[in-house]
Amino acid sequence: MHLHGPLSRAALAERMNLNRSTIMALTTKLSAAGLVREQQPTGAGRSGRPSLVVTPAAARVYVLAFDVAVDRLVAARVSLGGRIEERRVAVRSRSGPDLAAVVDVLARFGRELHDAAPPGAICVGVGASYCGMIRPGDGMVRYGPYLGWVDQAFGTELGERLGLGLPVAVGNEAHLGALAEHRRGAGVDVDNLIYLHGDVGVGGGIIVGGEVLDGEAGYGCELGHMLVNPHGGRACSCGARGCLEAEVGERALLDEAGRPAGLIGRDAVREVVQAAGRGEPAARHAVAVVGDWLGIGVANLINLFNPGVLVFGGMMRDVYLGAQAQVRDRIAAHVLPVSRERVRLAVAALGDDTTLLGAAELAFTDLLTNPLTVMARTVT
C-alpha cells in the first residue's frame, strides 16, 4: 500500500498469495496501530459482499527527508505512501567544507516541518541523501568531492541537532535515486536497473534482482569514475584522468561550449543544451562531444549489467535529452545485440525529487520492516 496506494482486502490477498482471513488479521493489527484505515469501497461494484479497501494512514505517519546536493539543500515532510506534503529549499554555496552550515540549515528546516505536521501525526524516521561516499550504518561521509568533505559525521550531527530522538539514515544520492526510480519512477516492475545521476559530477546506482548493488563496504557503483578516455582525458576530482565524470560532467560541457569559468550550476548546463537545440555552433559541439563520451559509458554499463532500463537523472537528464543521438549511436555500435534488444533508456520520472524521495524511502525502511514494533516504540 505504501508503494501502490489503497487496495481492497481481496486485492491484497491475491497479490500476497495469502488467504482472506490472514489478510483480515494483518490489516486489523495495522489499523489498531494507526498505520492504515479500512472503509467501504465507493461507487458501484460487483454483486455480493464488497471487500473493504485498505488505505495508508498518510495524514498520521510521515518521515523527514533531506537532500544535500552541491548547489542546494532540500528538506521535506513525506507521508506514508510517498507523497511530499511540504518542503523547504535553500541554496548551498560551493565554499569548501561546510558541515556546520549544512546541518544548521537542515536542522532548522526539519524542526519547522515537524512542528507544522498535523496534530497527532507521528514522525517514524529520518533519511538523508548526500552527494558523496557514505559509510553504511552511521551516516559518516567518507568522501564528498568538490567541497572537501572527508570523514564528516553528518548523520550523527544532524540527528543531534534535530533533537527528535531518531537516528538519521544517510545514503549516497545516486544509490537512493536508483531505489526511488525502481520503486516509484521509470523503473517500476523492472528488477534490473541502472540510474545515472548528474550534479557537478556523475554518480550511479544499480539495482540487480530488485536490490541495490552496494559492494563489499557500501561504496560500490561509483560509475562516474569508470575510465572512458585513457588517452589525454580530462583531469577528474578523484586525481585520475579520463573518468566518465570528467568527460561528461558540468565543467566538461561548459568548457566545450566556451562558457566562462565562473559560470556554473544546473541552469548553466540547461542553457547550453537549449542553445544547442536552437542551433548555436559552440553549444552543439559541446553536446555532441559530451554525448559521445556518455554513450561510451552507457554502452559499457549495458554490456556489463544487461539492465532492463537505464535512467538519467539530475543534470544527466538534461545532457541525455540533448545528446540522445550520440548515446544511441554508441549503443548501436558497441553493445551486444542480445543486451541492447530489450534495454530501455529513460529520464527520471520523479524529476528533481528522485534523490529526495530516495531519502524518504530510506527513512521508511524500519517501519516497513517492523511496523508494529516501530509504532509501539514511537508512540511510547
C-alpha positions as a LaTeX table, in Angstrom:
\begin{tabular}{lrrr}
\hline
Residue & $x$ (\AA) & $y$ (\AA) & $z$ (\AA) \\
\hline
Met1 & 0.00 & 0.00 & 0.00 \\
His2 & 2.91 & 2.34 & 0.66 \\
Leu3 & 4.01 & 1.87 & $-2.95$ \\
His4 & 0.73 & 1.23 & $-4.74$ \\
Gly5 & $-1.89$ & 3.11 & $-2.75$ \\
Pro6 & $-5.25$ & 1.89 & $-1.44$ \\
Leu7 & $-6.05$ & $-1.77$ & $-2.13$ \\
Ser8 & $-9.00$ & $-3.94$ & $-1.27$ \\
Arg9 & $-8.57$ & $-6.88$ & 1.05 \\
Ala10 & $-9.28$ & $-9.14$ & $-1.92$ \\
Ala11 & $-6.54$ & $-7.48$ & $-3.99$ \\
Leu12 & $-4.09$ & $-7.76$ & $-1.09$ \\
Ala13 & $-4.86$ & $-11.46$ & $-0.70$ \\
Glu14 & $-4.25$ & $-12.03$ & $-4.42$ \\
Arg15 & $-1.03$ & $-10.00$ & $-4.58$ \\
Met16 & 0.45 & $-11.54$ & $-1.44$ \\
Asn17 & $-0.83$ & $-15.07$ & $-2.11$ \\
Leu18 & $-2.47$ & $-15.23$ & 1.32 \\
Asn19 & $-5.98$ & $-16.22$ & 2.30 \\
Arg20 & $-8.51$ & $-13.56$ & 3.25 \\
Ser21 & $-8.61$ & $-14.46$ & 6.91 \\
Thr22 & $-4.86$ & $-13.85$ & 7.19 \\
Ile23 & $-5.22$ & $-10.52$ & 5.39 \\
Met24 & $-8.05$ & $-9.54$ & 7.72 \\
Ala25 & $-5.91$ & $-10.35$ & 10.77 \\
Leu26 & $-2.97$ & $-8.34$ & 9.42 \\
Thr27 & $-5.00$ & $-5.29$ & 8.43 \\
Thr28 & $-6.76$ & $-5.34$ & 11.80 \\
Lys29 & $-3.39$ & $-5.15$ & 13.57 \\
Leu30 & $-2.13$ & $-2.41$ & 11.27 \\
Ser31 & $-5.35$ & $-0.45$ & 11.74 \\
Ala32 & $-5.07$ & $-0.72$ & 15.52 \\
Ala33 & $-1.51$ & 0.61 & 15.28 \\
Gly34 & $-2.75$ & 3.62 & 13.30 \\
Leu35 & $-0.96$ & 2.70 & 10.08 \\
Val36 & $-3.94$ & 2.02 & 7.85 \\
Arg37 & $-7.67$ & 2.62 & 7.79 \\
Glu38 & $-10.37$ & 0.43 & 6.28 \\
Gln39 & $-13.52$ & 1.63 & 4.56 \\
Gln40 & $-16.27$ & 0.53 & 2.26 \\
Pro41 & $-15.49$ & 0.92 & $-1.45$ \\
Thr42 & $-17.13$ & 3.83 & $-3.22$ \\
Gly43 & $-19.17$ & 3.51 & $-6.41$ \\
Ala44 & $-20.94$ & 0.56 & $-7.91$ \\
Gly45 & $-19.19$ & $-2.79$ & $-7.85$ \\
Arg46 & $-19.84$ & $-6.44$ & $-8.36$ \\
Ser47 & $-22.70$ & $-8.19$ & $-6.64$ \\
Gly48 & $-22.10$ & $-9.77$ & $-3.28$ \\
Arg49 & $-20.41$ & $-8.51$ & $-0.17$ \\
Pro50 & $-17.83$ & $-5.86$ & $-1.13$ \\
Ser51 & $-14.22$ & $-6.20$ & 0.05 \\
Leu52 & $-13.06$ & $-3.43$ & 2.38 \\
Val53 & $-10.50$ & $-1.02$ & 0.93 \\
Val54 & $-7.32$ & $-0.59$ & 2.98 \\
Thr55 & $-5.64$ & 2.83 & 2.79 \\
Pro56 & $-2.30$ & 4.02 & 4.24 \\
Ala57 & $-2.74$ & 6.48 & 7.12 \\
Ala58 & $-0.94$ & 9.25 & 5.24 \\
Ala59 & $-2.24$ & 12.03 & 7.49 \\
Arg60 & $-0.84$ & 10.35 & 10.62 \\
Val61 & 2.52 & 8.83 & 9.67 \\
Tyr62 & 5.44 & 10.61 & 7.99 \\
Val63 & 9.21 & 10.84 & 7.70 \\
Leu64 & 11.60 & 13.74 & 7.29 \\
Ala65 & 13.71 & 13.55 & 4.13 \\
Phe66 & 16.78 & 15.64 & 3.29 \\
Asp67 & 18.70 & 16.01 & 0.04 \\
Val68 & 22.19 & 17.54 & 0.08 \\
Ala69 & 23.40 & 18.40 & $-3.43$ \\
Val70 & 26.39 & 20.53 & $-4.39$ \\
Asp71 & 24.27 & 23.62 & $-5.06$ \\
Arg72 & 21.16 & 23.17 & $-2.95$ \\
Leu73 & 19.70 & 21.81 & 0.28 \\
Val74 & 16.18 & 20.37 & 0.36 \\
Ala75 & 14.07 & 19.16 & 3.26 \\
Ala76 & 10.59 & 17.65 & 3.10 \\
Arg77 & 7.90 & 16.01 & 5.16 \\
Val78 & 6.86 & 12.88 & 3.26 \\
Ser79 & 3.77 & 10.94 & 4.29 \\
Leu80 & 3.24 & 7.19 & 4.27 \\
Gly81 & 2.51 & 6.44 & 0.64 \\
Gly82 & 5.40 & 8.59 & $-0.60$ \\
Arg83 & 3.68 & 11.94 & $-1.06$ \\
Ile84 & 5.65 & 15.13 & $-0.38$ \\
Glu85 & 3.45 & 17.15 & 1.94 \\
Glu86 & 5.68 & 20.18 & 2.49 \\
Arg87 & 9.22 & 21.20 & 1.64 \\
Arg88 & 11.95 & 23.74 & 2.26 \\
Val89 & 14.78 & 24.67 & $-0.15$ \\
Ala90 & 17.99 & 26.67 & 0.32 \\
Val91 & 20.96 & 27.49 & $-1.87$ \\
Arg92 & 24.25 & 25.82 & $-0.92$ \\
Ser93 & 27.36 & 27.78 & $-1.82$ \\
Arg94 & 30.44 & 25.99 & $-3.12$ \\
Ser95 & 32.63 & 27.28 & $-0.32$ \\
Gly96 & 34.54 & 24.22 & 0.85 \\
Pro97 & 33.88 & 22.03 & 3.90 \\
Asp98 & 30.58 & 23.26 & 5.34 \\
Leu99 & 29.26 & 20.57 & 7.68 \\
Ala100 & 28.17 & 23.04 & 10.37 \\
Ala101 & 26.35 & 25.28 & 7.90 \\
Val102 & 24.58 & 22.36 & 6.18 \\
Val103 & 23.48 & 20.81 & 9.47 \\
Asp104 & 22.30 & 24.19 & 10.76 \\
Val105 & 20.05 & 24.78 & 7.73 \\
Leu106 & 18.68 & 21.24 & 7.58 \\
Ala107 & 18.02 & 21.02 & 11.31 \\
Arg108 & 16.08 & 24.29 & 11.18 \\
Phe109 & 14.08 & 23.09 & 8.19 \\
Gly110 & 13.44 & 19.73 & 9.85 \\
Arg111 & 12.12 & 21.26 & 13.06 \\
Glu112 & 9.87 & 23.62 & 11.07 \\
Leu113 & 8.42 & 20.73 & 9.09 \\
His114 & 7.98 & 18.64 & 12.23 \\
Asp115 & 6.20 & 21.47 & 14.04 \\
Ala116 & 3.94 & 22.09 & 11.04 \\
Ala117 & 2.76 & 18.47 & 10.88 \\
Pro118 & $-0.96$ & 17.85 & 11.57 \\
Pro119 & $-1.97$ & 17.32 & 15.21 \\
Gly120 & $-1.40$ & 13.72 & 16.22 \\
Ala121 & 0.92 & 12.98 & 13.29 \\
Ile122 & 3.95 & 10.82 & 14.09 \\
Cys123 & 7.46 & 11.03 & 12.61 \\
Val124 & 8.71 & 7.46 & 12.19 \\
Gly125 & 12.09 & 8.08 & 10.55 \\
Val126 & 14.64 & 10.48 & 9.12 \\
Gly127 & 16.58 & 9.93 & 5.91 \\
Ala128 & 19.17 & 11.96 & 4.03 \\
Ser129 & 20.71 & 11.79 & 0.59 \\
Tyr130 & 24.27 & 13.09 & 0.25 \\
Cys131 & 26.42 & 13.63 & $-2.85$ \\
Gly132 & 29.35 & 11.52 & $-1.69$ \\
Met133 & 30.55 & 8.17 & $-0.38$ \\
Ile134 & 28.66 & 7.17 & 2.77 \\
Arg135 & 29.72 & 4.61 & 5.37 \\
Pro136 & 26.74 & 2.30 & 5.99 \\
Gly137 & 25.34 & 2.29 & 9.49 \\
Asp138 & 26.36 & 5.63 & 10.96 \\
Gly139 & 25.94 & 8.21 & 8.17 \\
Met140 & 29.63 & 9.13 & 8.04 \\
Val141 & 30.58 & 10.91 & 4.82 \\
Arg142 & 33.90 & 9.25 & 3.99 \\
Tyr143 & 34.47 & 11.36 & 0.90 \\
Gly144 & 32.48 & 14.21 & $-0.61$ \\
Pro145 & 34.08 & 15.55 & $-3.78$ \\
Tyr146 & 34.17 & 19.23 & $-4.77$ \\
Leu147 & 33.55 & 20.60 & $-1.25$ \\
Gly148 & 36.22 & 18.64 & 0.60 \\
Trp149 & 34.15 & 16.55 & 3.00 \\
Val150 & 36.34 & 13.75 & 4.39 \\
Asp151 & 35.16 & 11.64 & 7.34 \\
Gln152 & 32.41 & 14.06 & 8.34 \\
Ala153 & 29.89 & 12.73 & 10.91 \\
Phe154 & 26.92 & 14.10 & 9.00 \\
Gly155 & 24.24 & 11.66 & 10.18 \\
Thr156 & 25.20 & 11.91 & 13.84 \\
Glu157 & 25.45 & 15.70 & 13.80 \\
Leu158 & 22.11 & 16.17 & 12.04 \\
Gly159 & 20.36 & 13.74 & 14.37 \\
Glu160 & 21.63 & 15.56 & 17.45 \\
Arg161 & 20.64 & 18.97 & 16.10 \\
Leu162 & 17.16 & 17.81 & 15.11 \\
Gly163 & 16.55 & 16.59 & 18.65 \\
Leu164 & 13.73 & 14.18 & 17.70 \\
Gly165 & 15.29 & 11.12 & 19.29 \\
Leu166 & 15.54 & 9.43 & 15.89 \\
Pro167 & 18.69 & 8.33 & 14.09 \\
Val168 & 19.36 & 9.80 & 10.65 \\
Ala169 & 19.83 & 7.18 & 7.94 \\
Val170 & 22.16 & 8.53 & 5.24 \\
Gly171 & 22.71 & 7.17 & 1.74 \\
Asn172 & 24.57 & 8.05 & $-1.43$ \\
Glu173 & 22.36 & 10.19 & $-3.66$ \\
Ala174 & 22.70 & 8.02 & $-6.77$ \\
His175 & 22.04 & 4.79 & $-4.85$ \\
Leu176 & 18.91 & 6.36 & $-3.37$ \\
Gly177 & 17.93 & 7.75 & $-6.76$ \\
Ala178 & 18.09 & 4.23 & $-8.19$ \\
Leu179 & 15.93 & 2.97 & $-5.32$ \\
Ala180 & 13.32 & 5.70 & $-5.84$ \\
Glu181 & 13.07 & 5.25 & $-9.60$ \\
His182 & 12.83 & 1.48 & $-9.12$ \\
Arg183 & 10.00 & 1.77 & $-6.61$ \\
Arg184 & 8.10 & 4.82 & $-7.85$ \\
Gly185 & 9.51 & 6.09 & $-11.13$ \\
Ala186 & 10.79 & 4.95 & $-14.51$ \\
Gly187 & 11.87 & 1.53 & $-13.23$ \\
Val188 & 8.70 & 0.26 & $-11.56$ \\
Asp189 & 8.36 & $-3.50$ & $-12.19$ \\
Val190 & 11.93 & $-3.64$ & $-13.53$ \\
Asp191 & 14.26 & $-5.78$ & $-11.41$ \\
Asn192 & 17.49 & $-4.76$ & $-13.14$ \\
Leu193 & 18.06 & $-1.02$ & $-13.45$ \\
Ile194 & 20.90 & 1.48 & $-13.75$ \\
Tyr195 & 20.48 & 5.08 & $-12.63$ \\
Leu196 & 22.97 & 7.75 & $-13.74$ \\
His197 & 22.80 & 10.95 & $-11.71$ \\
Gly198 & 24.49 & 14.23 & $-12.57$ \\
Asp199 & 25.17 & 17.04 & $-10.13$ \\
Val200 & 28.54 & 18.64 & $-10.76$ \\
Gly201 & 29.99 & 15.22 & $-11.44$ \\
Val202 & 28.33 & 11.88 & $-12.13$ \\
Gly203 & 27.14 & 9.20 & $-9.75$ \\
Gly204 & 25.44 & 5.90 & $-10.30$ \\
Gly205 & 23.16 & 3.40 & $-8.67$ \\
Ile206 & 22.49 & $-0.15$ & $-9.83$ \\
Ile207 & 19.55 & $-2.39$ & $-8.97$ \\
Val208 & 20.20 & $-6.12$ & $-9.51$ \\
Gly209 & 17.41 & $-8.57$ & $-8.90$ \\
Gly210 & 15.40 & $-5.84$ & $-7.18$ \\
Glu211 & 18.16 & $-4.97$ & $-4.69$ \\
Val212 & 20.64 & $-2.09$ & $-4.61$ \\
Leu213 & 24.15 & $-3.22$ & $-5.50$ \\
Asp214 & 26.44 & $-1.52$ & $-2.99$ \\
Gly215 & 29.68 & $-3.51$ & $-2.87$ \\
Glu216 & 31.74 & $-5.01$ & $-0.06$ \\
Ala217 & 31.87 & $-1.91$ & 2.14 \\
Gly218 & 28.96 & 0.08 & 0.73 \\
Tyr219 & 30.99 & 2.17 & $-1.69$ \\
Gly220 & 30.17 & 0.31 & $-4.90$ \\
Cys221 & 28.77 & 1.65 & $-8.17$ \\
Glu222 & 30.96 & 4.74 & $-8.43$ \\
Leu223 & 30.09 & 4.80 & $-12.12$ \\
Gly224 & 31.39 & 8.32 & $-12.55$ \\
His225 & 34.94 & 7.03 & $-12.07$ \\
Met226 & 34.74 & 4.41 & $-14.78$ \\
Leu227 & 37.59 & 5.04 & $-17.23$ \\
Val228 & 36.32 & 6.02 & $-20.68$ \\
Asn229 & 39.18 & 8.12 & $-22.08$ \\
Pro230 & 42.62 & 6.73 & $-21.18$ \\
His231 & 44.49 & 8.87 & $-23.70$ \\
Gly232 & 44.60 & 12.57 & $-22.90$ \\
Gly233 & 41.46 & 12.55 & $-20.79$ \\
Arg234 & 40.36 & 15.49 & $-18.64$ \\
Ala235 & 41.52 & 15.68 & $-15.04$ \\
Cys236 & 38.99 & 14.30 & $-12.54$ \\
Ser237 & 38.33 & 15.34 & $-8.95$ \\
Cys238 & 39.48 & 11.88 & $-7.82$ \\
Gly239 & 43.01 & 12.57 & $-9.09$ \\
Ala240 & 42.81 & 10.37 & $-12.19$ \\
Arg241 & 42.19 & 11.41 & $-15.78$ \\
Gly242 & 39.59 & 10.34 & $-18.31$ \\
Cys243 & 36.86 & 9.26 & $-15.87$ \\
Leu244 & 33.27 & 9.35 & $-17.13$ \\
Glu245 & 32.58 & 12.14 & $-14.64$ \\
Ala246 & 35.44 & 14.23 & $-16.01$ \\
Glu247 & 34.34 & 13.78 & $-19.63$ \\
Val248 & 30.59 & 14.37 & $-19.23$ \\
Gly249 & 30.25 & 16.44 & $-16.04$ \\
Glu250 & 29.29 & 20.07 & $-15.66$ \\
Arg251 & 32.71 & 21.56 & $-16.34$ \\
Ala252 & 33.34 & 19.44 & $-19.42$ \\
Leu253 & 30.13 & 20.61 & $-21.07$ \\
Leu254 & 30.62 & 24.26 & $-20.19$ \\
Asp255 & 34.26 & 24.27 & $-21.28$ \\
Glu256 & 33.46 & 22.63 & $-24.63$ \\
Ala257 & 30.75 & 25.26 & $-25.15$ \\
Gly258 & 33.20 & 28.08 & $-24.41$ \\
Arg259 & 31.34 & 29.31 & $-21.34$ \\
Pro260 & 33.28 & 31.37 & $-18.76$ \\
Ala261 & 34.93 & 29.53 & $-15.89$ \\
Gly262 & 32.74 & 31.33 & $-13.36$ \\
Leu263 & 29.53 & 30.11 & $-14.96$ \\
Ile264 & 28.35 & 27.03 & $-13.02$ \\
Gly265 & 25.24 & 25.16 & $-11.95$ \\
Arg266 & 22.36 & 23.24 & $-13.48$ \\
Asp267 & 20.86 & 26.35 & $-15.06$ \\
Ala268 & 24.11 & 26.90 & $-16.96$ \\
Val269 & 24.05 & 23.28 & $-18.17$ \\
Arg270 & 20.44 & 23.59 & $-19.29$ \\
Glu271 & 21.24 & 26.81 & $-21.14$ \\
Val272 & 23.92 & 25.05 & $-23.18$ \\
Val273 & 21.58 & 22.17 & $-24.04$ \\
Gln274 & 18.84 & 24.61 & $-25.02$ \\
Ala275 & 21.29 & 26.67 & $-27.07$ \\
Ala276 & 22.34 & 23.50 & $-28.88$ \\
Gly277 & 18.70 & 22.87 & $-29.68$ \\
Arg278 & 18.50 & 26.36 & $-31.21$ \\
Gly279 & 21.50 & 25.59 & $-33.40$ \\
Glu280 & 24.29 & 27.56 & $-31.65$ \\
Pro281 & 27.51 & 26.02 & $-33.07$ \\
Ala282 & 29.59 & 26.02 & $-29.86$ \\
Ala283 & 26.75 & 24.52 & $-27.81$ \\
Arg284 & 26.02 & 21.90 & $-30.46$ \\
His285 & 29.69 & 20.94 & $-30.49$ \\
Ala286 & 29.73 & 20.66 & $-26.68$ \\
Val287 & 26.63 & 18.47 & $-26.52$ \\
Ala288 & 27.94 & 16.23 & $-29.29$ \\
Val289 & 31.34 & 15.73 & $-27.63$ \\
Val290 & 29.94 & 15.13 & $-24.16$ \\
Gly291 & 27.16 & 12.95 & $-25.56$ \\
Asp292 & 29.69 & 10.73 & $-27.31$ \\
Trp293 & 31.62 & 10.11 & $-24.09$ \\
Leu294 & 28.33 & 9.49 & $-22.29$ \\
Gly295 & 27.42 & 6.96 & $-24.96$ \\
Ile296 & 30.70 & 5.09 & $-24.40$ \\
Gly297 & 30.00 & 4.89 & $-20.68$ \\
Val298 & 26.40 & 3.78 & $-21.22$ \\
Ala299 & 27.48 & 1.12 & $-23.73$ \\
Asn300 & 29.94 & $-0.32$ & $-21.21$ \\
Leu301 & 27.29 & $-0.40$ & $-18.48$ \\
Ile302 & 24.73 & $-2.15$ & $-20.68$ \\
Asn303 & 27.26 & $-4.79$ & $-21.71$ \\
Leu304 & 28.26 & $-5.35$ & $-18.08$ \\
Phe305 & 24.87 & $-5.43$ & $-16.38$ \\
Asn306 & 22.22 & $-6.10$ & $-19.04$ \\
Pro307 & 19.69 & $-3.74$ & $-17.41$ \\
Gly308 & 16.03 & $-3.57$ & $-18.34$ \\
Val309 & 16.10 & 0.22 & $-18.10$ \\
Leu310 & 18.81 & 2.86 & $-17.79$ \\
Val311 & 17.58 & 6.08 & $-16.19$ \\
Phe312 & 19.18 & 9.53 & $-16.49$ \\
Gly313 & 18.57 & 11.90 & $-13.57$ \\
Gly314 & 19.76 & 15.24 & $-12.25$ \\
Met315 & 21.99 & 17.08 & $-14.71$ \\
Met316 & 22.38 & 13.85 & $-16.71$ \\
Arg317 & 18.71 & 14.12 & $-17.62$ \\
Asp318 & 19.37 & 17.41 & $-19.45$ \\
Val319 & 22.55 & 16.16 & $-21.11$ \\
Tyr320 & 20.90 & 12.96 & $-22.32$ \\
Leu321 & 17.88 & 14.80 & $-23.74$ \\
Gly322 & 20.26 & 16.92 & $-25.81$ \\
Ala323 & 22.56 & 14.07 & $-26.82$ \\
Gln324 & 20.26 & 11.12 & $-27.46$ \\
Ala325 & 21.59 & 10.64 & $-30.98$ \\
Gln326 & 25.20 & 10.28 & $-29.83$ \\
Val327 & 24.27 & 7.93 & $-26.99$ \\
Arg328 & 22.16 & 5.70 & $-29.22$ \\
Asp329 & 24.86 & 5.63 & $-31.90$ \\
Arg330 & 27.37 & 4.30 & $-29.37$ \\
Ile331 & 24.88 & 1.71 & $-28.13$ \\
Ala332 & 24.22 & 0.55 & $-31.69$ \\
Ala333 & 27.95 & 0.30 & $-32.42$ \\
His334 & 29.25 & $-1.22$ & $-29.18$ \\
Val335 & 26.52 & $-3.04$ & $-27.24$ \\
Leu336 & 25.96 & $-6.73$ & $-27.86$ \\
Pro337 & 22.71 & $-7.25$ & $-29.78$ \\
Val338 & 21.26 & $-9.58$ & $-27.14$ \\
Ser339 & 21.77 & $-6.88$ & $-24.48$ \\
Arg340 & 20.51 & $-3.90$ & $-26.46$ \\
Glu341 & 17.38 & $-5.52$ & $-27.86$ \\
Arg342 & 15.39 & $-5.06$ & $-24.63$ \\
Val343 & 17.09 & $-2.20$ & $-22.77$ \\
Arg344 & 15.05 & 0.97 & $-22.45$ \\
Leu345 & 16.55 & 4.43 & $-21.98$ \\
Ala346 & 14.52 & 6.84 & $-19.85$ \\
Val347 & 14.75 & 10.07 & $-17.93$ \\
Ala348 & 13.91 & 10.18 & $-14.23$ \\
Ala349 & 10.12 & 10.03 & $-13.89$ \\
Leu350 & 10.37 & 11.66 & $-10.44$ \\
Gly351 & 12.24 & 14.67 & $-11.85$ \\
Asp352 & 14.31 & 16.69 & $-9.43$ \\
Asp353 & 12.67 & 14.86 & $-6.49$ \\
Thr354 & 14.26 & 11.49 & $-7.30$ \\
Thr355 & 17.02 & 11.63 & $-4.69$ \\
Leu356 & 14.77 & 13.31 & $-2.11$ \\
Leu357 & 12.19 & 10.53 & $-2.43$ \\
Gly358 & 15.01 & 8.01 & $-2.23$ \\
Ala359 & 15.94 & 9.51 & 1.14 \\
Ala360 & 12.30 & 9.18 & 2.20 \\
Glu361 & 12.26 & 5.50 & 1.22 \\
Leu362 & 15.40 & 5.00 & 3.30 \\
Ala363 & 13.68 & 6.67 & 6.27 \\
Phe364 & 10.63 & 4.39 & 5.91 \\
Thr365 & 12.76 & 1.21 & 5.92 \\
Asp366 & 12.41 & 0.36 & 9.63 \\
Leu367 & 8.66 & 0.99 & 9.63 \\
Leu368 & 8.06 & $-1.18$ & 6.57 \\
Thr369 & 10.23 & $-3.96$ & 8.02 \\
Asn370 & 8.80 & $-3.95$ & 11.56 \\
Pro371 & 5.66 & $-1.79$ & 11.53 \\
Leu372 & 4.12 & $-2.76$ & 14.86 \\
Thr373 & 7.43 & $-2.57$ & 16.73 \\
Val374 & 8.28 & 0.85 & 15.30 \\
Met375 & 4.83 & 2.28 & 16.03 \\
Ala376 & 4.85 & 0.96 & 19.60 \\
Arg377 & 8.29 & 2.47 & 20.19 \\
Thr378 & 7.44 & 5.78 & 18.53 \\
Val379 & 4.11 & 6.30 & 20.27 \\
Thr380 & 5.67 & 5.44 & 23.61 \\
\hline
\end{tabular}
